[in-house]
Amino acid sequence: MARFPDHIRYSIGQCELGSLLLAGCDTGICAILLGDDEQPLIADLQRRFPRAELTRDDAALGSDLQSLLRYVDNPVGPLQLQQPLTAFGSDFQQQVWSELAKVPAGQTVSYSELAKRLGKPAAVRAVAGACAANPLAILVPCHRVLRSDGGISGYRWGVERKQQLIELERQLASAG
């Protein structure tokens, strides 16, 4: 697992889903968080990186933030970011997030199916935990994971946002 950063820059913008915080460190974009207000987002970032010094830096992150905000509101085509994505997590979390990235927009997968794809069918709860720990909202599409019965379960950034994202992606996939 990579060493957690000592310094993180962040910027916050508004999209259809509410407030969006984009954070970067010396290795790339390390967090994309969603919420209703700025302060809880900053507190979440500090909780995820407790030893890091946080600095708001709209100038350094502005171009990537604007690209991401446009993409969140209309997730069609490739997202072009100037910095690479850097998700900090355990090896298992990295495996879950990597497998999640293979689920196409407009489609969903169950937690148990995701565990099976990882070759660990008994790890359903661990998969759910990895989804909850996802630091890169939308780009690591944990919103595409549903209960085995197809129902919407928890989502780190709110069940309503999860439903919005699933519906938007399904509409765009059927129109495309």
GROMACS .gro file of C-alpha atoms in nm:
model
  176
    1MET     CA    1   0.000   0.000   0.000
    2ALA     CA    2   0.129   0.345  -0.090
    3ARG     CA    3   0.231   0.588   0.181
    4PHE     CA    4  -0.042   0.836   0.266
    5PRO     CA    5   0.033   1.195   0.162
    6ASP     CA    6   0.153   1.465   0.401
    7HIS     CA    7  -0.009   1.748   0.209
    8ILE     CA    8  -0.337   1.754   0.016
    9ARG     CA    9  -0.478   2.035  -0.196
   10TYR     CA   10  -0.853   2.051  -0.252
   11SER     CA   11  -1.119   2.248  -0.433
   12ILE     CA   12  -1.497   2.240  -0.409
   13GLY     CA   13  -1.762   2.302  -0.673
   14GLN     CA   14  -2.133   2.248  -0.729
   15CYS     CA   15  -2.299   1.992  -0.955
   16GLU     CA   16  -2.641   1.832  -0.995
   17LEU     CA   17  -2.559   1.602  -0.701
   18GLY     CA   18  -2.469   1.884  -0.462
   19SER     CA   19  -2.121   1.983  -0.347
   20LEU     CA   20  -1.823   1.800  -0.491
   21LEU     CA   21  -1.477   1.807  -0.335
   22LEU     CA   22  -1.178   1.720  -0.553
   23ALA     CA   23  -0.849   1.659  -0.371
   24GLY     CA   24  -0.501   1.601  -0.503
   25CYS     CA   25  -0.160   1.512  -0.366
   26ASP     CA   26   0.184   1.474  -0.521
   27THR     CA   27   0.082   1.145  -0.689
   28GLY     CA   28  -0.250   1.262  -0.834
   29ILE     CA   29  -0.618   1.294  -0.750
   30CYS     CA   30  -0.672   1.112  -0.421
   31ALA     CA   31  -1.032   1.197  -0.332
   32ILE     CA   32  -1.361   1.290  -0.494
   33LEU     CA   33  -1.627   1.336  -0.229
   34LEU     CA   34  -1.995   1.429  -0.256
   35GLY     CA   35  -2.216   1.603  -0.002
   36ASP     CA   36  -2.454   1.883   0.076
   37ASP     CA   37  -2.215   2.131   0.238
   38GLU     CA   38  -1.846   2.219   0.221
   39GLN     CA   39  -1.752   2.175   0.588
   40PRO     CA   40  -1.862   1.810   0.618
   41LEU     CA   41  -1.671   1.734   0.297
   42ILE     CA   42  -1.353   1.892   0.435
   43ALA     CA   43  -1.402   1.701   0.761
   44ASP     CA   44  -1.444   1.375   0.564
   45LEU     CA   45  -1.123   1.447   0.373
   46GLN     CA   46  -0.935   1.512   0.698
   47ARG     CA   47  -1.077   1.191   0.847
   48ARG     CA   48  -0.955   0.992   0.547
   49PHE     CA   49  -0.611   1.155   0.566
   50PRO     CA   50  -0.569   1.241   0.936
   51ARG     CA   51  -0.198   1.327   0.915
   52ALA     CA   52  -0.222   1.541   0.603
   53GLU     CA   53  -0.216   1.917   0.597
   54LEU     CA   54  -0.514   2.034   0.390
   55THR     CA   55  -0.495   2.345   0.172
   56ARG     CA   56  -0.768   2.486  -0.047
   57ASP     CA   57  -0.616   2.546  -0.391
   58ASP     CA   58  -0.878   2.635  -0.650
   59ALA     CA   59  -0.614   2.756  -0.898
   60ALA     CA   60  -0.416   2.429  -0.909
   61LEU     CA   61  -0.723   2.205  -0.926
   62GLY     CA   62  -0.962   2.430  -1.117
   63SER     CA   63  -0.928   2.271  -1.460
   64ASP     CA   64  -0.975   1.916  -1.330
   65LEU     CA   65  -1.260   2.027  -1.105
   66GLN     CA   66  -1.446   2.190  -1.394
   67SER     CA   67  -1.396   1.882  -1.613
   68LEU     CA   68  -1.523   1.659  -1.336
   69LEU     CA   69  -1.827   1.878  -1.264
   70ARG     CA   70  -1.925   1.870  -1.633
   71TYR     CA   71  -1.875   1.492  -1.639
   72VAL     CA   72  -2.084   1.432  -1.325
   73ASP     CA   73  -2.374   1.626  -1.472
   74ASN     CA   74  -2.343   1.447  -1.810
   75PRO     CA   75  -2.129   1.130  -1.778
   76VAL     CA   76  -2.084   1.063  -2.148
   77GLY     CA   77  -1.756   0.982  -2.316
   78PRO     CA   78  -1.414   0.975  -2.156
   79LEU     CA   79  -1.324   1.206  -1.872
   80GLN     CA   80  -1.004   1.396  -1.939
   81LEU     CA   81  -0.815   1.491  -1.623
   82GLN     CA   82  -0.471   1.649  -1.607
   83GLN     CA   83  -0.371   1.442  -1.303
   84PRO     CA   84  -0.387   1.063  -1.263
   85LEU     CA   85  -0.615   0.897  -1.007
   86THR     CA   86  -0.448   0.776  -0.689
   87ALA     CA   87  -0.679   0.577  -0.461
   88PHE     CA   88  -0.527   0.500  -0.122
   89GLY     CA   89  -0.655   0.177   0.032
   90SER     CA   90  -0.569  -0.179   0.127
   91ASP     CA   91  -0.482  -0.437  -0.137
   92PHE     CA   92  -0.832  -0.585  -0.105
   93GLN     CA   93  -0.996  -0.243  -0.142
   94GLN     CA   94  -0.783  -0.177  -0.450
   95GLN     CA   95  -0.899  -0.510  -0.598
   96VAL     CA   96  -1.264  -0.423  -0.534
   97TRP     CA   97  -1.226  -0.074  -0.682
   98SER     CA   98  -1.046  -0.211  -0.987
   99GLU     CA   99  -1.322  -0.467  -1.047
  100LEU     CA  100  -1.588  -0.199  -1.000
  101ALA     CA  101  -1.429   0.011  -1.272
  102LYS     CA  102  -1.510  -0.272  -1.516
  103VAL     CA  103  -1.887  -0.239  -1.462
  104PRO     CA  104  -2.016  -0.034  -1.757
  105ALA     CA  105  -2.229   0.276  -1.709
  106GLY     CA  106  -2.597   0.188  -1.716
  107GLN     CA  107  -2.535  -0.155  -1.566
  108THR     CA  108  -2.530  -0.274  -1.207
  109VAL     CA  109  -2.383  -0.566  -1.015
  110SER     CA  110  -2.469  -0.716  -0.677
  111TYR     CA  111  -2.228  -0.724  -0.385
  112SER     CA  112  -2.228  -1.104  -0.403
  113GLU     CA  113  -2.156  -1.102  -0.778
  114LEU     CA  114  -1.871  -0.861  -0.723
  115ALA     CA  115  -1.728  -1.088  -0.453
  116LYS     CA  116  -1.752  -1.383  -0.696
  117ARG     CA  117  -1.575  -1.186  -0.969
  118LEU     CA  118  -1.291  -1.131  -0.722
  119GLY     CA  119  -1.273  -1.506  -0.658
  120LYS     CA  120  -1.386  -1.452  -0.299
  121PRO     CA  121  -1.757  -1.542  -0.289
  122ALA     CA  122  -1.772  -1.538   0.092
  123ALA     CA  123  -1.635  -1.182   0.111
  124VAL     CA  124  -1.966  -1.004   0.048
  125ARG     CA  125  -1.944  -0.788   0.363
  126ALA     CA  126  -1.581  -0.703   0.294
  127VAL     CA  127  -1.680  -0.596  -0.058
  128ALA     CA  128  -1.952  -0.373   0.088
  129GLY     CA  129  -1.695  -0.227   0.328
  130ALA     CA  130  -1.456  -0.153   0.043
  131CYS     CA  131  -1.737   0.021  -0.145
  132ALA     CA  132  -1.812   0.234   0.162
  133ALA     CA  133  -1.442   0.329   0.188
  134ASN     CA  134  -1.417   0.433  -0.179
  135PRO     CA  135  -1.236   0.768  -0.194
  136LEU     CA  136  -1.319   0.843  -0.559
  137ALA     CA  137  -1.694   0.895  -0.592
  138ILE     CA  138  -1.838   0.832  -0.937
  139LEU     CA  139  -1.503   0.746  -1.099
  140VAL     CA  140  -1.484   0.430  -0.891
  141PRO     CA  141  -1.852   0.352  -0.951
  142CYS     CA  142  -1.963   0.198  -0.622
  143HIS     CA  143  -2.306   0.345  -0.699
  144ARG     CA  144  -2.345   0.059  -0.949
  145VAL     CA  145  -2.351  -0.204  -0.674
  146LEU     CA  146  -2.693  -0.323  -0.555
  147ARG     CA  147  -2.828  -0.580  -0.313
  148SER     CA  148  -2.880  -0.934  -0.446
  149ASP     CA  149  -3.254  -0.863  -0.482
  150GLY     CA  150  -3.176  -0.561  -0.703
  151GLY     CA  151  -3.267  -0.311  -0.433
  152ILE     CA  152  -3.066  -0.004  -0.355
  153SER     CA  153  -2.872  -0.033  -0.035
  154GLY     CA  154  -2.650   0.217   0.138
  155TYR     CA  155  -2.424   0.458  -0.043
  156ARG     CA  156  -2.148   0.654   0.125
  157TRP     CA  157  -2.281   0.977  -0.026
  158GLY     CA  158  -2.653   0.911   0.021
  159VAL     CA  159  -2.904   0.667  -0.124
  160GLU     CA  160  -3.078   0.951  -0.314
  161ARG     CA  161  -2.752   1.031  -0.497
  162LYS     CA  162  -2.703   0.663  -0.576
  163GLN     CA  163  -3.052   0.645  -0.728
  164GLN     CA  164  -2.990   0.964  -0.928
  165LEU     CA  165  -2.662   0.829  -1.067
  166ILE     CA  166  -2.810   0.491  -1.160
  167GLU     CA  167  -3.110   0.652  -1.333
  168LEU     CA  168  -2.893   0.904  -1.521
  169GLU     CA  169  -2.653   0.634  -1.642
  170ARG     CA  170  -2.938   0.407  -1.752
  171GLN     CA  171  -3.101   0.692  -1.946
  172LEU     CA  172  -2.775   0.781  -2.117
  173ALA     CA  173  -2.697   0.415  -2.196
  174SER     CA  174  -3.041   0.357  -2.351
  175ALA     CA  175  -3.019   0.680  -2.553
  176GLY     CA  176  -2.667   0.607  -2.674
   0.00000   0.00000   0.00000
